[in-house]
Amino acid sequence: MAPKDTSLALAMVSFILYFNWNWIGLVIPDDDQGNQFLLELKKQSENKEICFAFVNMIGISDILTYATTEMNYNQIMMSSTNVIIIYGETRNFIYLIFRMWEPPILQRIWITTKQLNFPTRKKDISHGTFYGSLTFLPH
């Protein structure tokens, strides 16, 4: 049995501390991997003055409804945090991501664990949706 992988959570916490960010939003899938990541992230951030503005746990079936997408979108956009971690599979969040491309959007820094298809053309980012994005990828 492989040892529990804590390197991703440790790397993210180190990164967050380096930039002195302490108010973080988190969007994760509502599954075993998402729960494990949340536990590891909380463990690594203990006693380090990192707080979570919100933790959105999205199930595969949840994202299919307009009401759930709007609820998650509104929580992200109404939050005072400027840094949001998106952990997990793209398909769980695809409708939420498309919703976030629509203006007006507050500027956020997005930290992801998968290569998401962020806008690449200037006209796509003119309203500042993806102000900054960083991706942590496994070797």
Tab-separated table of C-alpha atoms in Angstrom:
chain	number	residue	atom	x	y	z
A	1	MET	CA	0.000	0.000	0.000
A	2	ALA	CA	1.344	3.420	-0.941
A	3	PRO	CA	1.892	5.982	1.812
A	4	LYS	CA	-0.604	8.837	2.052
A	5	ASP	CA	0.429	11.631	-0.322
A	6	THR	CA	0.696	14.927	1.529
A	7	SER	CA	3.063	16.653	-0.890
A	8	LEU	CA	0.360	18.554	-2.818
A	9	ALA	CA	-1.234	20.029	0.307
A	10	LEU	CA	2.207	20.855	1.735
A	11	ALA	CA	3.274	22.521	-1.525
A	12	MET	CA	0.097	24.605	-1.682
A	13	VAL	CA	0.371	25.721	1.935
A	14	SER	CA	4.033	26.647	1.403
A	15	PHE	CA	3.044	28.617	-1.693
A	16	ILE	CA	0.209	30.395	0.124
A	17	LEU	CA	2.513	31.312	3.006
A	18	TYR	CA	5.219	32.566	0.637
A	19	PHE	CA	2.803	35.152	-0.790
A	20	ASN	CA	1.320	35.948	2.644
A	21	TRP	CA	-2.168	34.950	1.581
A	22	ASN	CA	-4.309	33.956	4.549
A	23	TRP	CA	-7.937	34.079	3.338
A	24	ILE	CA	-8.491	31.262	0.830
A	25	GLY	CA	-11.505	29.816	-0.975
A	26	LEU	CA	-11.622	26.123	-1.850
A	27	VAL	CA	-13.651	24.278	-4.499
A	28	ILE	CA	-13.324	20.484	-4.363
A	29	PRO	CA	-15.249	17.442	-5.535
A	30	ASP	CA	-17.502	15.777	-2.980
A	31	ASP	CA	-15.739	12.418	-3.123
A	32	ASP	CA	-13.005	10.483	-1.305
A	33	GLN	CA	-10.164	12.331	-3.059
A	34	GLY	CA	-11.707	15.708	-2.311
A	35	ASN	CA	-12.234	14.827	1.348
A	36	GLN	CA	-8.677	13.499	1.669
A	37	PHE	CA	-7.260	16.666	0.093
A	38	LEU	CA	-9.357	18.842	2.425
A	39	LEU	CA	-8.104	16.943	5.482
A	40	GLU	CA	-4.482	17.219	4.352
A	41	LEU	CA	-4.822	20.916	3.494
A	42	LYS	CA	-6.363	21.670	6.886
A	43	LYS	CA	-3.659	19.639	8.635
A	44	GLN	CA	-0.853	21.422	6.765
A	45	SER	CA	-2.377	24.857	7.418
A	46	GLU	CA	-2.880	24.370	11.170
A	47	ASN	CA	-1.196	27.076	13.273
A	48	LYS	CA	-0.117	28.950	10.131
A	49	GLU	CA	-2.757	31.707	10.117
A	50	ILE	CA	-4.463	30.379	6.972
A	51	CYS	CA	-8.250	30.538	7.037
A	52	PHE	CA	-10.824	29.265	4.572
A	53	ALA	CA	-13.396	31.800	3.418
A	54	PHE	CA	-15.478	28.940	2.040
A	55	VAL	CA	-15.216	25.286	1.090
A	56	ASN	CA	-17.485	24.310	-1.819
A	57	MET	CA	-17.826	20.563	-2.192
A	58	ILE	CA	-19.342	19.777	-5.584
A	59	GLY	CA	-20.694	16.357	-6.501
A	60	ILE	CA	-20.816	15.156	-10.094
A	61	SER	CA	-24.616	15.275	-10.137
A	62	ASP	CA	-24.713	18.690	-8.359
A	63	ILE	CA	-23.015	20.549	-11.182
A	64	LEU	CA	-25.726	19.541	-13.624
A	65	THR	CA	-28.319	21.821	-12.041
A	66	TYR	CA	-28.528	25.518	-12.770
A	67	ALA	CA	-29.508	26.344	-9.172
A	68	THR	CA	-26.458	24.598	-7.696
A	69	THR	CA	-24.126	26.208	-10.224
A	70	GLU	CA	-25.547	29.641	-9.393
A	71	MET	CA	-25.259	29.014	-5.647
A	72	ASN	CA	-21.586	28.015	-5.945
A	73	TYR	CA	-20.852	30.883	-8.338
A	74	ASN	CA	-22.469	33.438	-6.028
A	75	GLN	CA	-20.568	32.159	-3.014
A	76	ILE	CA	-17.278	32.489	-4.888
A	77	MET	CA	-18.057	35.938	-6.257
A	78	MET	CA	-19.488	37.348	-3.011
A	79	SER	CA	-16.531	36.156	-0.976
A	80	SER	CA	-13.887	38.682	0.013
A	81	THR	CA	-11.076	36.261	-0.806
A	82	ASN	CA	-8.886	36.886	-3.831
A	83	VAL	CA	-7.323	33.413	-3.886
A	84	ILE	CA	-9.306	30.301	-4.803
A	85	ILE	CA	-8.036	26.731	-4.986
A	86	ILE	CA	-9.812	24.440	-7.449
A	87	TYR	CA	-8.927	20.812	-6.741
A	88	GLY	CA	-10.104	17.861	-8.770
A	89	GLU	CA	-11.474	16.846	-12.106
A	90	THR	CA	-12.471	19.497	-14.623
A	91	ARG	CA	-15.754	17.804	-15.537
A	92	ASN	CA	-17.112	18.444	-12.023
A	93	PHE	CA	-16.648	22.199	-12.421
A	94	ILE	CA	-17.095	22.819	-16.138
A	95	TYR	CA	-20.452	24.638	-15.873
A	96	LEU	CA	-19.175	26.704	-12.962
A	97	ILE	CA	-16.073	27.663	-14.960
A	98	PHE	CA	-18.174	28.677	-17.961
A	99	ARG	CA	-20.366	30.765	-15.657
A	100	MET	CA	-17.275	32.532	-14.318
A	101	TRP	CA	-16.257	33.584	-17.855
A	102	GLU	CA	-19.266	35.884	-18.074
A	103	PRO	CA	-18.642	39.516	-17.049
A	104	PRO	CA	-18.687	41.234	-14.668
A	105	ILE	CA	-16.246	39.270	-12.552
A	106	LEU	CA	-14.039	40.279	-9.670
A	107	GLN	CA	-10.358	39.582	-10.140
A	108	ARG	CA	-9.181	36.380	-8.483
A	109	ILE	CA	-6.036	34.284	-8.334
A	110	TRP	CA	-6.877	30.686	-9.250
A	111	ILE	CA	-4.749	27.803	-7.991
A	112	THR	CA	-5.611	24.517	-9.679
A	113	THR	CA	-4.471	20.917	-9.685
A	114	LYS	CA	-5.556	20.157	-13.237
A	115	GLN	CA	-4.949	21.994	-16.443
A	116	LEU	CA	-8.182	23.880	-16.905
A	117	ASN	CA	-8.933	25.567	-20.175
A	118	PHE	CA	-8.543	29.138	-19.042
A	119	PRO	CA	-9.072	31.800	-21.704
A	120	THR	CA	-5.975	32.429	-23.790
A	121	ARG	CA	-7.076	35.251	-26.101
A	122	LYS	CA	-6.961	38.848	-24.943
A	123	LYS	CA	-10.653	39.415	-25.732
A	124	ASP	CA	-11.516	36.465	-23.462
A	125	ILE	CA	-9.771	38.001	-20.457
A	126	SER	CA	-10.520	41.675	-21.017
A	127	HIS	CA	-12.919	41.716	-18.087
A	128	GLY	CA	-10.334	40.224	-15.707
A	129	THR	CA	-11.974	36.855	-15.044
A	130	PHE	CA	-8.769	34.878	-14.823
A	131	TYR	CA	-6.587	37.583	-13.355
A	132	GLY	CA	-3.974	34.989	-12.499
A	133	SER	CA	-3.885	31.218	-12.557
A	134	LEU	CA	-1.334	28.768	-11.243
A	135	THR	CA	-1.417	25.019	-11.753
A	136	PHE	CA	0.152	22.355	-9.558
A	137	LEU	CA	0.736	19.249	-11.680
A	138	PRO	CA	2.174	15.919	-10.501
A	139	HIS	CA	5.471	14.743	-12.011
